[in-house]
Amino acid sequence: MSKLSVKKAISQFTPEQLRGLILDIYTKYKDAKEFLDFFAEPDIEKTTERYREALNKEIYRVHHHIHTPRLSVIKRILKDFSNLEPGFEAESALRLEVLQRLTKLVSANRSTHSETLFISVGKFAAETCTFLERNGVIDEHMEKIREWVEDTRSHKSWLNGFYNILNSFIEPWK
């Protein structure tokens, strides 16, 4: 069924039927409930904090006694947050927090992480820069991002390539 078919079917509903349908969707689907709750009462602070907790849980996830954040899960959480349309400021702040925490975590525990994680964090850094550039604020945040990349040198993670990988991914924005 296409969006057009759904739109046509809904156009034939009475207001009571439409309210009933929305309430059924609200009770049956967690994502719809979250979206409608945010739509009814857009508390950006509370919602951001809830997503921040989920992100921190994933960033500091421990598997076999090693911090192993899954970037695919982190990106999904950020996408879910974005789907609520909380505003650019909230989205960019959350993305930058995640990037800062990831760079600190990976550089502090450099000997336990793989090159695959280094590349994933580098790609996330590039995606964050693209997001900021698309919204015209890359210049405001690039200095902080460069500092986080340089901080990876102080942990001597440059010995195993994290600094070089991360630096190469943000190179277009320097």
Coordinates of N, CA and C in Angstrom, one line a residue:
M1 N 0.9 -1.2 0.0 CA 0.0 0.0 0.0 C 0.9 1.2 0.0
S2 N 0.5 2.2 -0.8 CA 1.3 3.4 -0.9 C 0.8 4.5 0.0
K3 N 1.6 5.6 0.1 CA 1.2 6.7 0.9 C -0.1 7.3 0.4
L4 N -0.2 7.3 -1.0 CA -1.4 7.9 -1.6 C -2.7 7.1 -1.3
S5 N -2.5 5.8 -1.2 CA -3.7 4.9 -0.9 C -4.1 5.1 0.5
V6 N -3.1 5.3 1.4 CA -3.5 5.5 2.8 C -4.1 6.9 3.0
K7 N -3.6 7.9 2.3 CA -4.2 9.2 2.3 C -5.6 9.2 1.8
K8 N -5.9 8.5 0.8 CA -7.2 8.3 0.2 C -8.2 7.7 1.2
A9 N -7.7 6.6 1.8 CA -8.5 5.9 2.8 C -8.8 6.8 4.0
I10 N -7.9 7.5 4.5 CA -8.0 8.3 5.6 C -9.0 9.5 5.3
S11 N -9.0 10.0 4.1 CA -9.8 11.1 3.8 C -11.3 10.8 3.9
Q12 N -11.6 9.5 3.9 CA -13.0 9.1 4.0 C -13.5 8.8 5.4
F13 N -12.5 9.0 6.3 CA -12.9 8.8 7.8 C -13.6 10.0 8.3
T14 N -14.5 9.7 9.3 CA -15.1 10.8 10.0 C -14.1 11.2 11.1
P15 N -14.3 12.4 11.7 CA -13.3 12.9 12.7 C -13.2 11.8 13.9
E16 N -14.3 11.2 14.3 CA -14.3 10.2 15.3 C -13.5 9.0 15.0
Q17 N -13.7 8.5 13.7 CA -12.9 7.4 13.2 C -11.4 7.7 13.2
L18 N -11.1 8.9 12.8 CA -9.7 9.3 12.7 C -9.1 9.4 14.0
R19 N -9.8 10.0 15.0 CA -9.3 10.0 16.4 C -9.1 8.6 16.9
G20 N -10.0 7.7 16.6 CA -9.9 6.3 17.1 C -8.7 5.6 16.5
L21 N -8.5 5.9 15.2 CA -7.3 5.3 14.5 C -6.0 5.8 15.1
I22 N -5.9 7.1 15.4 CA -4.7 7.6 16.0 C -4.5 7.0 17.4
L23 N -5.6 6.9 18.2 CA -5.4 6.3 19.5 C -5.1 4.8 19.4
D24 N -5.6 4.1 18.4 CA -5.2 2.7 18.3 C -3.7 2.6 17.9
I25 N -3.2 3.5 17.0 CA -1.8 3.5 16.7 C -1.0 3.8 17.9
Y26 N -1.5 4.8 18.7 CA -0.8 5.2 19.9 C -0.6 4.1 20.9
T27 N -1.6 3.3 21.1 CA -1.5 2.2 22.0 C -0.7 1.0 21.5
K28 N -0.7 0.8 20.2 CA -0.1 -0.4 19.7 C 1.4 -0.3 19.3
Y29 N 1.8 0.9 19.0 CA 3.2 1.1 18.5 C 4.0 2.1 19.3
K30 N 5.1 1.6 19.8 CA 6.0 2.3 20.7 C 6.5 3.6 20.1
D31 N 7.0 3.5 18.8 CA 7.5 4.6 18.1 C 6.5 5.7 17.9
A32 N 5.2 5.3 17.6 CA 4.2 6.2 17.3 C 3.8 6.9 18.7
K33 N 3.8 6.1 19.7 CA 3.5 6.7 21.1 C 4.5 7.8 21.4
E34 N 5.8 7.5 21.2 CA 6.8 8.5 21.5 C 6.6 9.7 20.7
F35 N 6.4 9.5 19.4 CA 6.2 10.7 18.5 C 5.0 11.5 18.9
L36 N 3.9 10.9 19.2 CA 2.7 11.6 19.5 C 2.8 12.3 20.9
D37 N 3.5 11.6 21.8 CA 3.7 12.2 23.1 C 4.6 13.5 23.0
F38 N 5.6 13.4 22.1 CA 6.4 14.6 21.9 C 5.6 15.7 21.1
F39 N 4.8 15.3 20.2 CA 3.9 16.2 19.5 C 3.0 16.9 20.4
A40 N 2.4 16.2 21.3 CA 1.4 16.8 22.3 C 2.1 17.7 23.3
E41 N 3.2 17.3 23.8 CA 3.9 18.0 24.8 C 5.4 18.0 24.5
P42 N 5.9 18.9 23.6 CA 7.3 18.9 23.2 C 8.3 19.4 24.3
D43 N 8.6 18.5 25.2 CA 9.6 18.9 26.2 C 11.0 18.4 25.7
I44 N 11.7 19.4 25.1 CA 12.9 19.1 24.4 C 14.0 18.7 25.5
E45 N 14.0 19.3 26.6 CA 15.0 19.0 27.6 C 14.9 17.6 28.1
K46 N 13.7 17.2 28.4 CA 13.4 15.8 28.9 C 13.7 14.8 27.9
T47 N 13.3 15.0 26.6 CA 13.5 14.1 25.5 C 15.0 14.0 25.2
T48 N 15.7 15.1 25.2 CA 17.1 15.1 25.0 C 17.8 14.3 26.0
E49 N 17.4 14.5 27.3 CA 18.1 13.7 28.4 C 17.8 12.2 28.3
R50 N 16.6 11.8 27.9 CA 16.3 10.4 27.7 C 17.2 9.8 26.6
Y51 N 17.4 10.5 25.5 CA 18.2 10.0 24.4 C 19.7 10.1 24.8
R52 N 20.1 11.1 25.5 CA 21.5 11.2 26.0 C 21.8 10.0 26.9
E53 N 20.9 9.5 27.7 CA 21.1 8.4 28.6 C 21.3 7.1 27.7
A54 N 20.4 7.0 26.7 CA 20.5 5.8 25.8 C 21.9 5.8 25.0
L55 N 22.3 7.0 24.6 CA 23.5 7.1 23.9 C 24.7 6.8 24.8
N56 N 24.7 7.3 26.0 CA 25.8 7.0 26.9 C 25.9 5.6 27.3
K57 N 24.7 4.9 27.4 CA 24.7 3.5 27.7 C 25.4 2.7 26.5
E58 N 25.2 3.2 25.3 CA 25.8 2.5 24.2 C 27.2 2.9 24.0
I59 N 27.6 4.1 24.2 CA 29.0 4.5 24.1 C 29.9 3.8 25.1
Y60 N 29.4 3.7 26.3 CA 30.2 3.0 27.4 C 29.8 1.6 27.6
R61 N 29.2 1.0 26.6 CA 28.9 -0.4 26.6 C 30.1 -1.3 26.7
V62 N 30.1 -2.3 27.6 CA 31.2 -3.2 27.9 C 30.9 -4.6 27.4
H63 N 31.8 -5.1 26.6 CA 31.6 -6.4 26.0 C 33.0 -7.1 26.2
H64 N 33.0 -8.2 26.9 CA 34.3 -9.0 27.2 C 35.3 -8.0 27.8
H65 N 34.9 -7.3 28.8 CA 35.7 -6.4 29.6 C 36.3 -5.2 28.8
I66 N 35.8 -4.9 27.6 CA 36.3 -3.9 26.8 C 35.1 -3.0 26.4
H67 N 35.4 -1.6 26.4 CA 34.3 -0.7 25.9 C 34.2 -1.0 24.4
T68 N 33.0 -1.3 24.0 CA 32.8 -1.6 22.6 C 31.5 -0.9 22.1
P69 N 31.6 0.4 21.8 CA 30.4 1.1 21.3 C 30.1 0.6 19.9
R70 N 28.8 0.5 19.6 CA 28.3 0.1 18.3 C 27.8 1.3 17.6
L71 N 28.6 1.8 16.6 CA 28.2 3.0 15.9 C 26.9 2.9 15.2
S72 N 26.5 1.7 14.7 CA 25.2 1.5 14.1 C 24.1 1.8 15.0
V73 N 24.2 1.4 16.3 CA 23.2 1.6 17.3 C 23.2 3.1 17.6
I74 N 24.3 3.7 17.8 CA 24.4 5.1 18.1 C 23.7 6.0 17.0
K75 N 24.0 5.6 15.7 CA 23.4 6.3 14.6 C 21.9 6.1 14.6
R76 N 21.4 4.9 14.9 CA 20.0 4.7 15.0 C 19.3 5.5 16.1
I77 N 19.9 5.6 17.2 CA 19.4 6.4 18.3 C 19.3 7.9 17.9
L78 N 20.4 8.4 17.3 CA 20.4 9.8 16.8 C 19.3 10.0 15.7
K79 N 19.1 9.0 14.8 CA 18.1 9.1 13.8 C 16.7 9.2 14.4
D80 N 16.4 8.3 15.5 CA 15.2 8.3 16.2 C 14.9 9.7 16.8
F81 N 16.0 10.2 17.4 CA 15.9 11.6 18.0 C 15.5 12.6 16.9
S82 N 16.2 12.5 15.8 CA 16.0 13.5 14.7 C 14.6 13.4 14.2
N83 N 14.0 12.1 14.1 CA 12.6 12.0 13.6 C 11.6 12.7 14.4
L84 N 11.9 13.0 15.7 CA 11.0 13.7 16.5 C 11.0 15.2 16.2
E85 N 12.0 15.6 15.4 CA 12.1 17.0 15.0 C 12.3 18.0 16.2
P86 N 13.3 17.7 17.0 CA 13.5 18.6 18.2 C 14.1 19.9 17.9
G87 N 14.6 20.1 16.7 CA 15.2 21.3 16.4 C 16.7 21.1 16.1
F88 N 17.3 21.9 15.3 CA 18.7 21.8 14.9 C 19.6 21.9 16.1
E89 N 19.4 22.9 17.0 CA 20.3 23.1 18.1 C 20.4 21.9 19.0
A90 N 19.3 21.2 19.3 CA 19.3 20.0 20.1 C 20.0 18.9 19.4
E91 N 19.7 18.7 18.1 CA 20.4 17.6 17.4 C 21.9 17.8 17.3
S92 N 22.3 19.1 17.0 CA 23.7 19.3 16.8 C 24.4 19.2 18.2
A93 N 23.8 19.6 19.3 CA 24.4 19.5 20.6 C 24.6 18.0 20.9
L94 N 23.6 17.2 20.7 CA 23.7 15.8 21.0 C 24.8 15.1 20.1
R95 N 24.8 15.4 18.9 CA 25.8 14.8 18.0 C 27.2 15.2 18.4
L96 N 27.4 16.4 18.8 CA 28.7 16.9 19.2 C 29.1 16.2 20.6
E97 N 28.2 16.0 21.5 CA 28.5 15.3 22.7 C 28.9 13.9 22.4
V98 N 28.2 13.3 21.5 CA 28.6 11.9 21.2 C 30.0 11.8 20.6
L99 N 30.3 12.7 19.7 CA 31.6 12.7 19.0 C 32.7 13.0 20.1
Q100 N 32.5 13.9 21.0 CA 33.5 14.2 22.0 C 33.7 12.9 22.9
R101 N 32.6 12.3 23.3 CA 32.7 11.1 24.2 C 33.4 10.0 23.5
L102 N 33.1 9.8 22.2 CA 33.7 8.7 21.4 C 35.2 8.9 21.3
T103 N 35.6 10.1 20.9 CA 37.0 10.4 20.7 C 37.8 10.2 22.0
K104 N 37.2 10.6 23.2 CA 37.9 10.5 24.5 C 38.0 9.0 24.8
L105 N 36.9 8.3 24.6 CA 36.8 6.9 25.0 C 37.8 6.0 24.2
V106 N 37.8 6.2 22.9 CA 38.7 5.4 22.0 C 40.1 5.8 22.2
S107 N 40.4 7.1 22.4 CA 41.9 7.4 22.6 C 42.4 7.0 24.0
A108 N 41.5 7.0 25.0 CA 41.9 6.6 26.3 C 42.2 5.1 26.4
N109 N 41.5 4.3 25.6 CA 41.6 2.9 25.7 C 42.1 2.4 24.3
R110 N 43.1 3.0 23.8 CA 43.6 2.8 22.4 C 44.1 1.4 22.2
S111 N 44.6 0.7 23.2 CA 45.2 -0.6 22.9 C 44.1 -1.7 22.8
T112 N 42.9 -1.4 23.2 CA 41.9 -2.4 23.2 C 40.9 -2.3 22.1
H113 N 41.1 -1.3 21.2 CA 40.2 -1.0 20.1 C 40.8 -1.4 18.8
S114 N 39.9 -1.8 17.9 CA 40.4 -2.2 16.6 C 40.4 -1.0 15.6
E115 N 41.0 -1.2 14.5 CA 41.1 -0.1 13.5 C 39.7 0.1 12.9
T116 N 38.8 -0.9 12.9 CA 37.4 -0.8 12.4 C 36.7 0.2 13.2
L117 N 36.9 0.2 14.6 CA 36.2 1.2 15.4 C 36.8 2.6 15.1
F118 N 38.1 2.7 14.9 CA 38.7 4.0 14.6 C 38.1 4.6 13.3
I119 N 37.9 3.7 12.3 CA 37.3 4.2 11.1 C 35.9 4.6 11.3
S120 N 35.1 3.8 12.1 CA 33.7 4.1 12.3 C 33.6 5.4 13.0
V121 N 34.4 5.7 14.0 CA 34.4 7.0 14.7 C 34.8 8.1 13.7
G122 N 35.8 7.9 12.9 CA 36.1 8.8 11.8 C 35.0 9.2 10.9
K123 N 34.3 8.1 10.5 CA 33.1 8.4 9.6 C 32.0 9.1 10.3
F124 N 31.8 8.8 11.6 CA 30.8 9.6 12.4 C 31.3 11.0 12.5
A125 N 32.5 11.3 12.7 CA 33.0 12.7 12.7 C 32.8 13.4 11.4
A126 N 33.0 12.7 10.3 CA 32.7 13.3 9.0 C 31.2 13.6 8.8
E127 N 30.4 12.6 9.2 CA 28.9 12.8 9.1 C 28.5 14.0 10.0
T128 N 29.1 14.2 11.2 CA 28.7 15.3 12.0 C 29.1 16.6 11.4
C129 N 30.3 16.6 10.8 CA 30.8 17.8 10.1 C 29.9 18.2 8.9
T130 N 29.4 17.2 8.2 CA 28.5 17.4 7.1 C 27.2 17.9 7.6
F131 N 26.7 17.4 8.7 CA 25.4 17.8 9.3 C 25.6 19.3 9.7
L132 N 26.7 19.7 10.3 CA 26.9 21.0 10.7 C 27.1 22.0 9.5
E133 N 27.8 21.5 8.5 CA 28.0 22.3 7.3 C 26.7 22.6 6.6
R134 N 25.8 21.5 6.5 CA 24.5 21.6 5.8 C 23.7 22.7 6.5
N135 N 23.9 22.9 7.8 CA 23.1 23.9 8.5 C 23.8 25.2 8.7
G136 N 25.0 25.3 8.1 CA 25.7 26.6 8.1 C 26.4 27.0 9.4
V137 N 26.7 26.0 10.2 CA 27.4 26.3 11.5 C 28.7 25.6 11.7
I138 N 29.3 25.1 10.7 CA 30.5 24.3 10.8 C 31.6 25.1 11.4
D139 N 31.7 26.4 11.0 CA 32.8 27.3 11.5 C 32.7 27.5 13.0
E140 N 31.5 27.5 13.5 CA 31.3 27.7 15.0 C 31.9 26.5 15.8
H141 N 31.8 25.3 15.2 CA 32.1 24.1 16.0 C 33.4 23.4 15.6
M142 N 34.0 23.9 14.5 CA 35.2 23.2 14.0 C 36.4 23.3 14.9
E143 N 36.5 24.4 15.6 CA 37.6 24.5 16.5 C 37.5 23.5 17.6
K144 N 36.3 23.3 18.2 CA 36.2 22.2 19.2 C 36.5 20.8 18.7
I145 N 36.0 20.6 17.5 CA 36.3 19.3 16.9 C 37.8 19.1 16.7
R146 N 38.5 20.1 16.2 CA 39.9 20.0 16.0 C 40.6 19.7 17.4
E147 N 40.1 20.4 18.4 CA 40.7 20.2 19.8 C 40.6 18.7 20.2
W148 N 39.4 18.2 20.0 CA 39.1 16.8 20.3 C 40.1 15.8 19.6
V149 N 40.3 16.1 18.3 CA 41.2 15.3 17.5 C 42.6 15.5 18.0
E150 N 43.0 16.7 18.3 CA 44.4 16.9 18.8 C 44.5 16.2 20.2
D151 N 43.5 16.2 21.0 CA 43.6 15.5 22.3 C 43.9 14.0 22.2
T152 N 43.5 13.4 21.0 CA 43.8 12.0 20.8 C 45.3 11.8 20.7
R153 N 46.0 12.9 20.4 CA 47.5 12.8 20.3 C 48.1 12.7 21.7
S154 N 47.5 13.5 22.7 CA 48.0 13.5 24.0 C 47.9 12.1 24.7
H155 N 47.0 11.3 24.3 CA 46.9 10.0 24.8 C 47.8 9.0 24.1
K156 N 48.6 9.5 23.2 CA 49.5 8.7 22.4 C 48.8 7.7 21.5
S157 N 47.5 7.9 21.3 CA 46.8 7.0 20.4 C 47.2 7.1 19.0
W158 N 47.9 8.2 18.7 CA 48.4 8.4 17.3 C 49.4 7.3 17.0
L159 N 50.0 6.6 18.0 CA 50.9 5.5 17.7 C 50.2 4.3 17.0
N160 N 48.9 4.1 17.3 CA 48.2 3.0 16.6 C 47.3 3.5 15.5
G161 N 47.4 4.8 15.2 CA 46.7 5.3 14.0 C 45.4 6.0 14.2
F162 N 44.8 6.0 15.4 CA 43.5 6.7 15.6 C 43.6 8.1 15.3
Y163 N 44.6 8.8 15.7 CA 44.7 10.3 15.4 C 44.7 10.4 13.9
N164 N 45.6 9.7 13.1 CA 45.7 9.8 11.7 C 44.4 9.5 11.0
I165 N 43.7 8.5 11.4 CA 42.4 8.1 10.8 C 41.4 9.2 11.1
L166 N 41.2 9.6 12.3 CA 40.3 10.7 12.7 C 40.6 12.0 11.9
N167 N 41.8 12.3 11.9 CA 42.3 13.6 11.2 C 42.0 13.5 9.7
S168 N 42.1 12.3 9.1 CA 41.9 12.2 7.7 C 40.4 12.4 7.3
F169 N 39.5 12.0 8.3 CA 38.1 12.1 8.0 C 37.6 13.5 8.1
I170 N 38.2 14.3 9.0 CA 37.8 15.7 9.1 C 38.6 16.7 8.2
E171 N 39.6 16.2 7.5 CA 40.4 17.0 6.7 C 39.7 18.0 5.7
P172 N 38.6 17.5 5.1 CA 37.9 18.5 4.2 C 37.4 19.7 4.9
W173 N 37.2 19.7 6.2 CA 36.7 20.9 6.9 C 37.7 21.7 7.6
K174 N 39.0 21.4 7.4 CA 40.0 22.2 8.1 C 40.2 23.5 7.5

